[in-house]
């Protein structure tokens, strides 16, 4: 996931390394940019995306946004069973 579409470059790299895996990507352009938002708000965005990912057989969640990683990685790890 990313706050916009920049994470698609990460998706391309993952596809090269794991060509047999399916990928679900969320580019949260509705709340872009995350860098101008309070951490608590960014954390809510990431947790909402985590809830969305729970609908799929997700093995790994990549947070391709530095702001989201800083604001929500620890919380996401506590709330969702994905690898990070």
JSON list of N, CA and C in Angstrom, two decimals:
[
{"chain": "A", "resi": 1, "resn": "UNK", "atom": "N", "xyz": [0.84, -1.17, 0.00]},
{"chain": "A", "resi": 1, "resn": "UNK", "atom": "CA", "xyz": [0.00, 0.00, 0.00]},
{"chain": "A", "resi": 1, "resn": "UNK", "atom": "C", "xyz": [0.88, 1.23, 0.00]},
{"chain": "A", "resi": 2, "resn": "UNK", "atom": "N", "xyz": [0.32, 2.29, -0.51]},
{"chain": "A", "resi": 2, "resn": "UNK", "atom": "CA", "xyz": [1.02, 3.56, -0.52]},
{"chain": "A", "resi": 2, "resn": "UNK", "atom": "C", "xyz": [-0.01, 4.67, -0.42]},
{"chain": "A", "resi": 3, "resn": "UNK", "atom": "N", "xyz": [0.46, 5.87, -0.13]},
{"chain": "A", "resi": 3, "resn": "UNK", "atom": "CA", "xyz": [-0.45, 7.01, -0.05]},
{"chain": "A", "resi": 3, "resn": "UNK", "atom": "C", "xyz": [-0.85, 7.49, -1.44]},
{"chain": "A", "resi": 4, "resn": "UNK", "atom": "N", "xyz": [-0.19, 7.02, -2.44]},
{"chain": "A", "resi": 4, "resn": "UNK", "atom": "CA", "xyz": [-0.49, 7.38, -3.82]},
{"chain": "A", "resi": 4, "resn": "UNK", "atom": "C", "xyz": [-0.10, 6.23, -4.73]},
{"chain": "A", "resi": 5, "resn": "UNK", "atom": "N", "xyz": [0.40, 6.58, -5.91]},
{"chain": "A", "resi": 5, "resn": "UNK", "atom": "CA", "xyz": [0.74, 5.54, -6.88]},
{"chain": "A", "resi": 5, "resn": "UNK", "atom": "C", "xyz": [2.23, 5.23, -6.94]},
{"chain": "A", "resi": 6, "resn": "UNK", "atom": "N", "xyz": [3.04, 5.93, -6.14]},
{"chain": "A", "resi": 6, "resn": "UNK", "atom": "CA", "xyz": [4.48, 5.68, -6.14]},
{"chain": "A", "resi": 6, "resn": "UNK", "atom": "C", "xyz": [4.85, 4.26, -5.77]},
{"chain": "A", "resi": 7, "resn": "UNK", "atom": "N", "xyz": [4.02, 3.61, -4.97]},
{"chain": "A", "resi": 7, "resn": "UNK", "atom": "CA", "xyz": [4.27, 2.23, -4.56]},
{"chain": "A", "resi": 7, "resn": "UNK", "atom": "C", "xyz": [4.18, 1.23, -5.69]},
{"chain": "A", "resi": 8, "resn": "UNK", "atom": "N", "xyz": [3.67, 1.66, -6.84]},
{"chain": "A", "resi": 8, "resn": "UNK", "atom": "CA", "xyz": [3.63, 0.73, -7.98]},
{"chain": "A", "resi": 8, "resn": "UNK", "atom": "C", "xyz": [5.02, 0.32, -8.43]},
{"chain": "A", "resi": 9, "resn": "UNK", "atom": "N", "xyz": [6.03, 1.15, -8.19]},
{"chain": "A", "resi": 9, "resn": "UNK", "atom": "CA", "xyz": [7.41, 0.74, -8.50]},
{"chain": "A", "resi": 9, "resn": "UNK", "atom": "C", "xyz": [7.83, -0.41, -7.59]},
{"chain": "A", "resi": 10, "resn": "UNK", "atom": "N", "xyz": [7.35, -0.42, -6.35]},
{"chain": "A", "resi": 10, "resn": "UNK", "atom": "CA", "xyz": [7.63, -1.52, -5.43]},
{"chain": "A", "resi": 10, "resn": "UNK", "atom": "C", "xyz": [6.89, -2.78, -5.91]},
{"chain": "A", "resi": 11, "resn": "UNK", "atom": "N", "xyz": [5.67, -2.61, -6.38]},
{"chain": "A", "resi": 11, "resn": "UNK", "atom": "CA", "xyz": [4.89, -3.73, -6.91]},
{"chain": "A", "resi": 11, "resn": "UNK", "atom": "C", "xyz": [5.65, -4.41, -8.04]},
{"chain": "A", "resi": 12, "resn": "UNK", "atom": "N", "xyz": [6.22, -3.62, -8.95]},
{"chain": "A", "resi": 12, "resn": "UNK", "atom": "CA", "xyz": [6.97, -4.19, -10.08]},
{"chain": "A", "resi": 12, "resn": "UNK", "atom": "C", "xyz": [8.14, -5.05, -9.58]},
{"chain": "A", "resi": 13, "resn": "UNK", "atom": "N", "xyz": [8.84, -4.57, -8.58]},
{"chain": "A", "resi": 13, "resn": "UNK", "atom": "CA", "xyz": [9.97, -5.34, -8.03]},
{"chain": "A", "resi": 13, "resn": "UNK", "atom": "C", "xyz": [9.49, -6.63, -7.37]},
{"chain": "A", "resi": 14, "resn": "UNK", "atom": "N", "xyz": [8.39, -6.55, -6.65]},
{"chain": "A", "resi": 14, "resn": "UNK", "atom": "CA", "xyz": [7.84, -7.75, -6.01]},
{"chain": "A", "resi": 14, "resn": "UNK", "atom": "C", "xyz": [7.41, -8.75, -7.07]},
{"chain": "A", "resi": 15, "resn": "UNK", "atom": "N", "xyz": [6.79, -8.28, -8.13]},
{"chain": "A", "resi": 15, "resn": "UNK", "atom": "CA", "xyz": [6.36, -9.18, -9.20]},
{"chain": "A", "resi": 15, "resn": "UNK", "atom": "C", "xyz": [7.54, -9.91, -9.83]},
{"chain": "A", "resi": 16, "resn": "UNK", "atom": "N", "xyz": [8.67, -9.22, -9.96]},
{"chain": "A", "resi": 16, "resn": "UNK", "atom": "CA", "xyz": [9.86, -9.87, -10.52]},
{"chain": "A", "resi": 16, "resn": "UNK", "atom": "C", "xyz": [10.40, -10.95, -9.58]},
{"chain": "A", "resi": 17, "resn": "UNK", "atom": "N", "xyz": [10.38, -10.66, -8.27]},
{"chain": "A", "resi": 17, "resn": "UNK", "atom": "CA", "xyz": [10.91, -11.60, -7.28]},
{"chain": "A", "resi": 17, "resn": "UNK", "atom": "C", "xyz": [9.95, -12.75, -6.97]},
{"chain": "A", "resi": 18, "resn": "UNK", "atom": "N", "xyz": [8.65, -12.48, -7.05]},
{"chain": "A", "resi": 18, "resn": "UNK", "atom": "CA", "xyz": [7.63, -13.47, -6.70]},
{"chain": "A", "resi": 18, "resn": "UNK", "atom": "C", "xyz": [6.59, -13.56, -7.82]},
{"chain": "A", "resi": 19, "resn": "UNK", "atom": "N", "xyz": [7.00, -14.04, -9.01]},
{"chain": "A", "resi": 19, "resn": "UNK", "atom": "CA", "xyz": [6.11, -14.00, -10.17]},
{"chain": "A", "resi": 19, "resn": "UNK", "atom": "C", "xyz": [4.84, -14.85, -10.04]},
{"chain": "A", "resi": 20, "resn": "UNK", "atom": "N", "xyz": [4.82, -15.80, -9.15]},
{"chain": "A", "resi": 20, "resn": "UNK", "atom": "CA", "xyz": [3.64, -16.67, -9.01]},
{"chain": "A", "resi": 20, "resn": "UNK", "atom": "C", "xyz": [2.66, -16.20, -7.94]},
{"chain": "A", "resi": 21, "resn": "UNK", "atom": "N", "xyz": [2.94, -15.06, -7.32]},
{"chain": "A", "resi": 21, "resn": "UNK", "atom": "CA", "xyz": [2.07, -14.52, -6.28]},
{"chain": "A", "resi": 21, "resn": "UNK", "atom": "C", "xyz": [1.12, -13.47, -6.86]},
{"chain": "A", "resi": 22, "resn": "UNK", "atom": "N", "xyz": [-0.08, -13.44, -6.36]},
{"chain": "A", "resi": 22, "resn": "UNK", "atom": "CA", "xyz": [-1.04, -12.40, -6.72]},
{"chain": "A", "resi": 22, "resn": "UNK", "atom": "C", "xyz": [-0.76, -11.18, -5.84]},
{"chain": "A", "resi": 23, "resn": "UNK", "atom": "N", "xyz": [-1.06, -10.01, -6.37]},
{"chain": "A", "resi": 23, "resn": "UNK", "atom": "CA", "xyz": [-0.80, -8.77, -5.64]},
{"chain": "A", "resi": 23, "resn": "UNK", "atom": "C", "xyz": [-2.07, -7.93, -5.59]},
{"chain": "A", "resi": 24, "resn": "UNK", "atom": "N", "xyz": [-2.37, -7.43, -4.40]},
{"chain": "A", "resi": 24, "resn": "UNK", "atom": "CA", "xyz": [-3.45, -6.47, -4.20]},
{"chain": "A", "resi": 24, "resn": "UNK", "atom": "C", "xyz": [-2.77, -5.17, -3.82]},
{"chain": "A", "resi": 25, "resn": "UNK", "atom": "N", "xyz": [-2.97, -4.11, -4.59]},
{"chain": "A", "resi": 25, "resn": "UNK", "atom": "CA", "xyz": [-2.33, -2.82, -4.31]},
{"chain": "A", "resi": 25, "resn": "UNK", "atom": "C", "xyz": [-3.39, -1.78, -4.01]},
{"chain": "A", "resi": 26, "resn": "UNK", "atom": "N", "xyz": [-3.16, -1.01, -2.96]},
{"chain": "A", "resi": 26, "resn": "UNK", "atom": "CA", "xyz": [-4.02, 0.13, -2.64]},
{"chain": "A", "resi": 26, "resn": "UNK", "atom": "C", "xyz": [-3.15, 1.38, -2.69]},
{"chain": "A", "resi": 27, "resn": "UNK", "atom": "N", "xyz": [-3.50, 2.29, -3.59]},
{"chain": "A", "resi": 27, "resn": "UNK", "atom": "CA", "xyz": [-2.89, 3.61, -3.66]},
{"chain": "A", "resi": 27, "resn": "UNK", "atom": "C", "xyz": [-3.92, 4.60, -3.15]},
{"chain": "A", "resi": 28, "resn": "UNK", "atom": "N", "xyz": [-3.75, 5.08, -1.95]},
{"chain": "A", "resi": 28, "resn": "UNK", "atom": "CA", "xyz": [-4.76, 5.90, -1.27]},
{"chain": "A", "resi": 28, "resn": "UNK", "atom": "C", "xyz": [-4.69, 7.36, -1.73]},
{"chain": "A", "resi": 29, "resn": "UNK", "atom": "N", "xyz": [-5.02, 7.59, -2.98]},
{"chain": "A", "resi": 29, "resn": "UNK", "atom": "CA", "xyz": [-4.97, 8.95, -3.52]},
{"chain": "A", "resi": 29, "resn": "UNK", "atom": "C", "xyz": [-6.04, 9.85, -2.90]},
{"chain": "A", "resi": 30, "resn": "UNK", "atom": "N", "xyz": [-7.05, 9.28, -2.29]},
{"chain": "A", "resi": 30, "resn": "UNK", "atom": "CA", "xyz": [-8.09, 10.07, -1.65]},
{"chain": "A", "resi": 30, "resn": "UNK", "atom": "C", "xyz": [-7.59, 10.84, -0.45]},
{"chain": "A", "resi": 31, "resn": "UNK", "atom": "N", "xyz": [-6.50, 10.36, 0.15]},
{"chain": "A", "resi": 31, "resn": "UNK", "atom": "CA", "xyz": [-5.94, 11.02, 1.33]},
{"chain": "A", "resi": 31, "resn": "UNK", "atom": "C", "xyz": [-4.53, 11.54, 1.08]},
{"chain": "A", "resi": 32, "resn": "UNK", "atom": "N", "xyz": [-4.08, 11.48, -0.15]},
{"chain": "A", "resi": 32, "resn": "UNK", "atom": "CA", "xyz": [-2.74, 11.93, -0.54]},
{"chain": "A", "resi": 32, "resn": "UNK", "atom": "C", "xyz": [-2.62, 13.44, -0.36]},
{"chain": "A", "resi": 33, "resn": "UNK", "atom": "N", "xyz": [-1.50, 13.96, 0.12]},
{"chain": "A", "resi": 33, "resn": "UNK", "atom": "CA", "xyz": [-0.32, 13.27, 0.63]},
{"chain": "A", "resi": 33, "resn": "UNK", "atom": "C", "xyz": [-0.44, 13.01, 2.13]},
{"chain": "A", "resi": 34, "resn": "UNK", "atom": "N", "xyz": [0.13, 11.92, 2.58]},
{"chain": "A", "resi": 34, "resn": "UNK", "atom": "CA", "xyz": [0.10, 11.57, 4.00]},
{"chain": "A", "resi": 34, "resn": "UNK", "atom": "C", "xyz": [1.02, 12.48, 4.82]},
{"chain": "A", "resi": 35, "resn": "UNK", "atom": "N", "xyz": [2.08, 12.97, 4.23]},
{"chain": "A", "resi": 35, "resn": "UNK", "atom": "CA", "xyz": [3.08, 13.73, 4.96]},
{"chain": "A", "resi": 35, "resn": "UNK", "atom": "C", "xyz": [2.57, 15.00, 5.63]},
{"chain": "A", "resi": 36, "resn": "UNK", "atom": "N", "xyz": [1.44, 15.49, 5.18]},
{"chain": "A", "resi": 36, "resn": "UNK", "atom": "CA", "xyz": [0.88, 16.72, 5.76]},
{"chain": "A", "resi": 36, "resn": "UNK", "atom": "C", "xyz": [-0.17, 16.44, 6.83]},
{"chain": "A", "resi": 37, "resn": "UNK", "atom": "N", "xyz": [-0.42, 15.16, 7.09]},
{"chain": "A", "resi": 37, "resn": "UNK", "atom": "CA", "xyz": [-1.48, 14.76, 8.03]},
{"chain": "A", "resi": 37, "resn": "UNK", "atom": "C", "xyz": [-0.89, 14.38, 9.39]},
{"chain": "A", "resi": 38, "resn": "UNK", "atom": "N", "xyz": [-1.67, 14.53, 10.46]},
{"chain": "A", "resi": 38, "resn": "UNK", "atom": "CA", "xyz": [-1.22, 14.07, 11.79]},
{"chain": "A", "resi": 38, "resn": "UNK", "atom": "C", "xyz": [-1.03, 12.55, 11.79]},
{"chain": "A", "resi": 39, "resn": "UNK", "atom": "N", "xyz": [-0.08, 12.07, 12.59]},
{"chain": "A", "resi": 39, "resn": "UNK", "atom": "CA", "xyz": [0.21, 10.64, 12.64]},
{"chain": "A", "resi": 39, "resn": "UNK", "atom": "C", "xyz": [-1.01, 9.81, 12.99]},
{"chain": "A", "resi": 40, "resn": "UNK", "atom": "N", "xyz": [-1.84, 10.28, 13.90]},
{"chain": "A", "resi": 40, "resn": "UNK", "atom": "CA", "xyz": [-3.03, 9.53, 14.30]},
{"chain": "A", "resi": 40, "resn": "UNK", "atom": "C", "xyz": [-3.97, 9.33, 13.11]},
{"chain": "A", "resi": 41, "resn": "UNK", "atom": "N", "xyz": [-4.07, 10.33, 12.26]},
{"chain": "A", "resi": 41, "resn": "UNK", "atom": "CA", "xyz": [-4.93, 10.22, 11.08]},
{"chain": "A", "resi": 41, "resn": "UNK", "atom": "C", "xyz": [-4.35, 9.23, 10.08]},
{"chain": "A", "resi": 42, "resn": "UNK", "atom": "N", "xyz": [-3.04, 9.31, 9.86]},
{"chain": "A", "resi": 42, "resn": "UNK", "atom": "CA", "xyz": [-2.37, 8.37, 8.94]},
{"chain": "A", "resi": 42, "resn": "UNK", "atom": "C", "xyz": [-2.52, 6.95, 9.47]},
{"chain": "A", "resi": 43, "resn": "UNK", "atom": "N", "xyz": [-2.40, 6.77, 10.77]},
{"chain": "A", "resi": 43, "resn": "UNK", "atom": "CA", "xyz": [-2.57, 5.45, 11.38]},
{"chain": "A", "resi": 43, "resn": "UNK", "atom": "C", "xyz": [-3.96, 4.89, 11.06]},
{"chain": "A", "resi": 44, "resn": "UNK", "atom": "N", "xyz": [-4.98, 5.73, 11.14]},
{"chain": "A", "resi": 44, "resn": "UNK", "atom": "CA", "xyz": [-6.35, 5.29, 10.81]},
{"chain": "A", "resi": 44, "resn": "UNK", "atom": "C", "xyz": [-6.44, 4.85, 9.36]},
{"chain": "A", "resi": 45, "resn": "UNK", "atom": "N", "xyz": [-5.79, 5.58, 8.45]},
{"chain": "A", "resi": 45, "resn": "UNK", "atom": "CA", "xyz": [-5.82, 5.21, 7.04]},
{"chain": "A", "resi": 45, "resn": "UNK", "atom": "C", "xyz": [-5.20, 3.83, 6.83]},
{"chain": "A", "resi": 46, "resn": "UNK", "atom": "N", "xyz": [-4.04, 3.61, 7.45]},
{"chain": "A", "resi": 46, "resn": "UNK", "atom": "CA", "xyz": [-3.33, 2.33, 7.30]},
{"chain": "A", "resi": 46, "resn": "UNK", "atom": "C", "xyz": [-4.16, 1.19, 7.88]},
{"chain": "A", "resi": 47, "resn": "UNK", "atom": "N", "xyz": [-4.75, 1.40, 9.03]},
{"chain": "A", "resi": 47, "resn": "UNK", "atom": "CA", "xyz": [-5.57, 0.35, 9.65]},
{"chain": "A", "resi": 47, "resn": "UNK", "atom": "C", "xyz": [-6.80, 0.04, 8.79]},
{"chain": "A", "resi": 48, "resn": "UNK", "atom": "N", "xyz": [-7.38, 1.04, 8.17]},
{"chain": "A", "resi": 48, "resn": "UNK", "atom": "CA", "xyz": [-8.53, 0.82, 7.29]},
{"chain": "A", "resi": 48, "resn": "UNK", "atom": "C", "xyz": [-8.10, -0.01, 6.08]},
{"chain": "A", "resi": 49, "resn": "UNK", "atom": "N", "xyz": [-6.94, 0.25, 5.55]},
{"chain": "A", "resi": 49, "resn": "UNK", "atom": "CA", "xyz": [-6.42, -0.53, 4.42]},
{"chain": "A", "resi": 49, "resn": "UNK", "atom": "C", "xyz": [-6.12, -1.95, 4.88]},
{"chain": "A", "resi": 50, "resn": "UNK", "atom": "N", "xyz": [-5.60, -2.11, 6.09]},
{"chain": "A", "resi": 50, "resn": "UNK", "atom": "CA", "xyz": [-5.37, -3.45, 6.65]},
{"chain": "A", "resi": 50, "resn": "UNK", "atom": "C", "xyz": [-6.66, -4.24, 6.74]},
{"chain": "A", "resi": 51, "resn": "UNK", "atom": "N", "xyz": [-7.74, -3.57, 7.16]},
{"chain": "A", "resi": 51, "resn": "UNK", "atom": "CA", "xyz": [-9.06, -4.22, 7.21]},
{"chain": "A", "resi": 51, "resn": "UNK", "atom": "C", "xyz": [-9.48, -4.69, 5.82]},
{"chain": "A", "resi": 52, "resn": "UNK", "atom": "N", "xyz": [-9.22, -3.87, 4.83]},
{"chain": "A", "resi": 52, "resn": "UNK", "atom": "CA", "xyz": [-9.54, -4.24, 3.44]},
{"chain": "A", "resi": 52, "resn": "UNK", "atom": "C", "xyz": [-8.74, -5.47, 3.03]},
{"chain": "A", "resi": 53, "resn": "UNK", "atom": "N", "xyz": [-7.45, -5.50, 3.37]},
{"chain": "A", "resi": 53, "resn": "UNK", "atom": "CA", "xyz": [-6.60, -6.63, 3.01]},
{"chain": "A", "resi": 53, "resn": "UNK", "atom": "C", "xyz": [-7.05, -7.93, 3.68]},
{"chain": "A", "resi": 54, "resn": "UNK", "atom": "N", "xyz": [-7.69, -7.82, 4.83]},
{"chain": "A", "resi": 54, "resn": "UNK", "atom": "CA", "xyz": [-8.16, -9.02, 5.52]},
{"chain": "A", "resi": 54, "resn": "UNK", "atom": "C", "xyz": [-9.20, -9.79, 4.70]},
{"chain": "A", "resi": 55, "resn": "UNK", "atom": "N", "xyz": [-9.80, -9.15, 3.72]},
{"chain": "A", "resi": 55, "resn": "UNK", "atom": "CA", "xyz": [-10.78, -9.81, 2.85]},
{"chain": "A", "resi": 55, "resn": "UNK", "atom": "C", "xyz": [-10.13, -10.76, 1.86]},
{"chain": "A", "resi": 56, "resn": "UNK", "atom": "N", "xyz": [-8.81, -10.68, 1.75]},
{"chain": "A", "resi": 56, "resn": "UNK", "atom": "CA", "xyz": [-8.05, -11.48, 0.79]},
{"chain": "A", "resi": 56, "resn": "UNK", "atom": "C", "xyz": [-7.07, -12.39, 1.54]},
{"chain": "A", "resi": 57, "resn": "UNK", "atom": "N", "xyz": [-6.58, -13.42, 0.87]},
{"chain": "A", "resi": 57, "resn": "UNK", "atom": "CA", "xyz": [-5.59, -14.29, 1.53]},
{"chain": "A", "resi": 57, "resn": "UNK", "atom": "C", "xyz": [-4.19, -13.64, 1.49]},
{"chain": "A", "resi": 58, "resn": "UNK", "atom": "N", "xyz": [-4.07, -12.51, 2.15]},
{"chain": "A", "resi": 58, "resn": "UNK", "atom": "CA", "xyz": [-2.82, -11.74, 2.14]},
{"chain": "A", "resi": 58, "resn": "UNK", "atom": "C", "xyz": [-1.78, -12.40, 3.04]},
{"chain": "A", "resi": 59, "resn": "UNK", "atom": "N", "xyz": [-0.57, -12.57, 2.50]},
{"chain": "A", "resi": 59, "resn": "UNK", "atom": "CA", "xyz": [0.55, -13.13, 3.26]},
{"chain": "A", "resi": 59, "resn": "UNK", "atom": "C", "xyz": [1.49, -12.04, 3.74]},
{"chain": "A", "resi": 60, "resn": "UNK", "atom": "N", "xyz": [1.56, -10.96, 2.97]},
{"chain": "A", "resi": 60, "resn": "UNK", "atom": "CA", "xyz": [2.56, -9.92, 3.20]},
{"chain": "A", "resi": 60, "resn": "UNK", "atom": "C", "xyz": [1.94, -8.57, 2.92]},
{"chain": "A", "resi": 61, "resn": "UNK", "atom": "N", "xyz": [2.15, -7.62, 3.83]},
{"chain": "A", "resi": 61, "resn": "UNK", "atom": "CA", "xyz": [1.71, -6.25, 3.60]},
{"chain": "A", "resi": 61, "resn": "UNK", "atom": "C", "xyz": [2.95, -5.38, 3.51]},
{"chain": "A", "resi": 62, "resn": "UNK", "atom": "N", "xyz": [3.10, -4.72, 2.39]},
{"chain": "A", "resi": 62, "resn": "UNK", "atom": "CA", "xyz": [4.22, -3.80, 2.20]},
{"chain": "A", "resi": 62, "resn": "UNK", "atom": "C", "xyz": [3.68, -2.38, 2.32]},
{"chain": "A", "resi": 63, "resn": "UNK", "atom": "N", "xyz": [4.23, -1.62, 3.24]},
{"chain": "A", "resi": 63, "resn": "UNK", "atom": "CA", "xyz": [3.86, -0.22, 3.38]},
{"chain": "A", "resi": 63, "resn": "UNK", "atom": "C", "xyz": [4.95, 0.58, 2.67]},
{"chain": "A", "resi": 64, "resn": "UNK", "atom": "N", "xyz": [4.63, 1.04, 1.46]},
{"chain": "A", "resi": 64, "resn": "UNK", "atom": "CA", "xyz": [5.63, 1.69, 0.60]},
{"chain": "A", "resi": 64, "resn": "UNK", "atom": "C", "xyz": [5.68, 3.20, 0.82]},
{"chain": "A", "resi": 65, "resn": "UNK", "atom": "N", "xyz": [5.16, 3.65, 1.92]},
{"chain": "A", "resi": 65, "resn": "UNK", "atom": "CA", "xyz": [5.11, 5.08, 2.25]},
{"chain": "A", "resi": 65, "resn": "UNK", "atom": "C", "xyz": [5.85, 5.30, 3.56]},
{"chain": "A", "resi": 66, "resn": "UNK", "atom": "N", "xyz": [6.87, 6.13, 3.55]},
{"chain": "A", "resi": 66, "resn": "UNK", "atom": "CA", "xyz": [7.65, 6.36, 4.77]},
{"chain": "A", "resi": 66, "resn": "UNK", "atom": "C", "xyz": [6.80, 6.94, 5.89]},
{"chain": "A", "resi": 67, "resn": "UNK", "atom": "N", "xyz": [5.92, 7.88, 5.56]},
{"chain": "A", "resi": 67, "resn": "UNK", "atom": "CA", "xyz": [5.06, 8.48, 6.59]},
{"chain": "A", "resi": 67, "resn": "UNK", "atom": "C", "xyz": [4.17, 7.43, 7.22]},
{"chain": "A", "resi": 68, "resn": "UNK", "atom": "N", "xyz": [3.56, 6.58, 6.40]},
{"chain": "A", "resi": 68, "resn": "UNK", "atom": "CA", "xyz": [2.68, 5.52, 6.91]},
{"chain": "A", "resi": 68, "resn": "UNK", "atom": "C", "xyz": [3.46, 4.51, 7.73]},
{"chain": "A", "resi": 69, "resn": "UNK", "atom": "N", "xyz": [4.66, 4.19, 7.30]},
{"chain": "A", "resi": 69, "resn": "UNK", "atom": "CA", "xyz": [5.50, 3.25, 8.05]},
{"chain": "A", "resi": 69, "resn": "UNK", "atom": "C", "xyz": [5.81, 3.81, 9.43]},
{"chain": "A", "resi": 70, "resn": "UNK", "atom": "N", "xyz": [6.22, 5.07, 9.49]},
{"chain": "A", "resi": 70, "resn": "UNK", "atom": "CA", "xyz": [6.56, 5.68, 10.77]},
{"chain": "A", "resi": 70, "resn": "UNK", "atom": "C", "xyz": [5.34, 5.80, 11.69]},
{"chain": "A", "resi": 71, "resn": "UNK", "atom": "N", "xyz": [4.19, 6.11, 11.11]},
{"chain": "A", "resi": 71, "resn": "UNK", "atom": "CA", "xyz": [2.99, 6.34, 11.91]},
{"chain": "A", "resi": 71, "resn": "UNK", "atom": "C", "xyz": [2.29, 5.06, 12.33]},
{"chain": "A", "resi": 72, "resn": "UNK", "atom": "N", "xyz": [2.38, 4.01, 11.50]},
{"chain": "A", "resi": 72, "resn": "UNK", "atom": "CA", "xyz": [1.46, 2.88, 11.72]},
{"chain": "A", "resi": 72, "resn": "UNK", "atom": "C", "xyz": [2.04, 1.49, 11.69]},
{"chain": "A", "resi": 73, "resn": "UNK", "atom": "N", "xyz": [3.30, 1.30, 11.38]},
{"chain": "A", "resi": 73, "resn": "UNK", "atom": "CA", "xyz": [3.83, -0.06, 11.25]},
{"chain": "A", "resi": 73, "resn": "UNK", "atom": "C", "xyz": [3.64, -0.86, 12.54]},
{"chain": "A", "resi": 74, "resn": "UNK", "atom": "N", "xyz": [4.02, -0.30, 13.65]},
{"chain": "A", "resi": 74, "resn": "UNK", "atom": "CA", "xyz": [3.91, -1.05, 14.92]},
{"chain": "A", "resi": 74, "resn": "UNK", "atom": "C", "xyz": [2.45, -1.41, 15.22]},
{"chain": "A", "resi": 75, "resn": "UNK", "atom": "N", "xyz": [1.54, -0.48, 14.98]},
{"chain": "A", "resi": 75, "resn": "UNK", "atom": "CA", "xyz": [0.12, -0.74, 15.22]},
{"chain": "A", "resi": 75, "resn": "UNK", "atom": "C", "xyz": [-0.42, -1.78, 14.26]},
{"chain": "A", "resi": 76, "resn": "UNK", "atom": "N", "xyz": [-0.03, -1.69, 13.00]},
{"chain": "A", "resi": 76, "resn": "UNK", "atom": "CA", "xyz": [-0.49, -2.67, 12.01]},
{"chain": "A", "resi": 76, "resn": "UNK", "atom": "C", "xyz": [-0.01, -4.07, 12.39]},
{"chain": "A", "resi": 77, "resn": "UNK", "atom": "N", "xyz": [1.23, -4.18, 12.83]},
{"chain": "A", "resi": 77, "resn": "UNK", "atom": "CA", "xyz": [1.77, -5.48, 13.25]},
{"chain": "A", "resi": 77, "resn": "UNK", "atom": "C", "xyz": [0.97, -6.10, 14.39]},
{"chain": "A", "resi": 78, "resn": "UNK", "atom": "N", "xyz": [0.47, -5.25, 15.29]},
{"chain": "A", "resi": 78, "resn": "UNK", "atom": "CA", "xyz": [-0.33, -5.74, 16.42]},
{"chain": "A", "resi": 78, "resn": "UNK", "atom": "C", "xyz": [-1.74, -6.15, 16.00]},
{"chain": "A", "resi": 79, "resn": "UNK", "atom": "N", "xyz": [-2.24, -5.55, 14.92]},
{"chain": "A", "resi": 79, "resn": "UNK", "atom": "CA", "xyz": [-3.64, -5.76, 14.54]},
{"chain": "A", "resi": 79, "resn": "UNK", "atom": "C", "xyz": [-3.87, -6.78, 13.44]},
{"chain": "A", "resi": 80, "resn": "UNK", "atom": "N", "xyz": [-2.85, -7.05, 12.63]},
{"chain": "A", "resi": 80, "resn": "UNK", "atom": "CA", "xyz": [-3.05, -7.93, 11.48]},
{"chain": "A", "resi": 80, "resn": "UNK", "atom": "C", "xyz": [-1.98, -9.01, 11.43]},
{"chain": "A", "resi": 81, "resn": "UNK", "atom": "N", "xyz": [-2.37, -10.20, 10.97]},
{"chain": "A", "resi": 81, "resn": "UNK", "atom": "CA", "xyz": [-1.44, -11.34, 10.99]},
{"chain": "A", "resi": 81, "resn": "UNK", "atom": "C", "xyz": [-0.49, -11.40, 9.79]},
{"chain": "A", "resi": 82, "resn": "UNK", "atom": "N", "xyz": [-0.46, -10.38, 8.98]},
{"chain": "A", "resi": 82, "resn": "UNK", "atom": "CA", "xyz": [0.41, -10.40, 7.79]},
{"chain": "A", "resi": 82, "resn": "UNK", "atom": "C", "xyz": [1.87, -10.31, 8.18]},
{"chain": "A", "resi": 83, "resn": "UNK", "atom": "N", "xyz": [2.73, -10.72, 7.26]},
{"chain": "A", "resi": 83, "resn": "UNK", "atom": "CA", "xyz": [4.16, -10.44, 7.39]},
{"chain": "A", "resi": 83, "resn": "UNK", "atom": "C", "xyz": [4.35, -9.00, 6.92]},
{"chain": "A", "resi": 84, "resn": "UNK", "atom": "N", "xyz": [5.41, -8.34, 7.40]},
{"chain": "A", "resi": 84, "resn": "UNK", "atom": "CA", "xyz": [5.69, -6.95, 7.00]},
{"chain": "A", "resi": 84, "resn": "UNK", "atom": "C", "xyz": [7.10, -6.82, 6.53]}
]
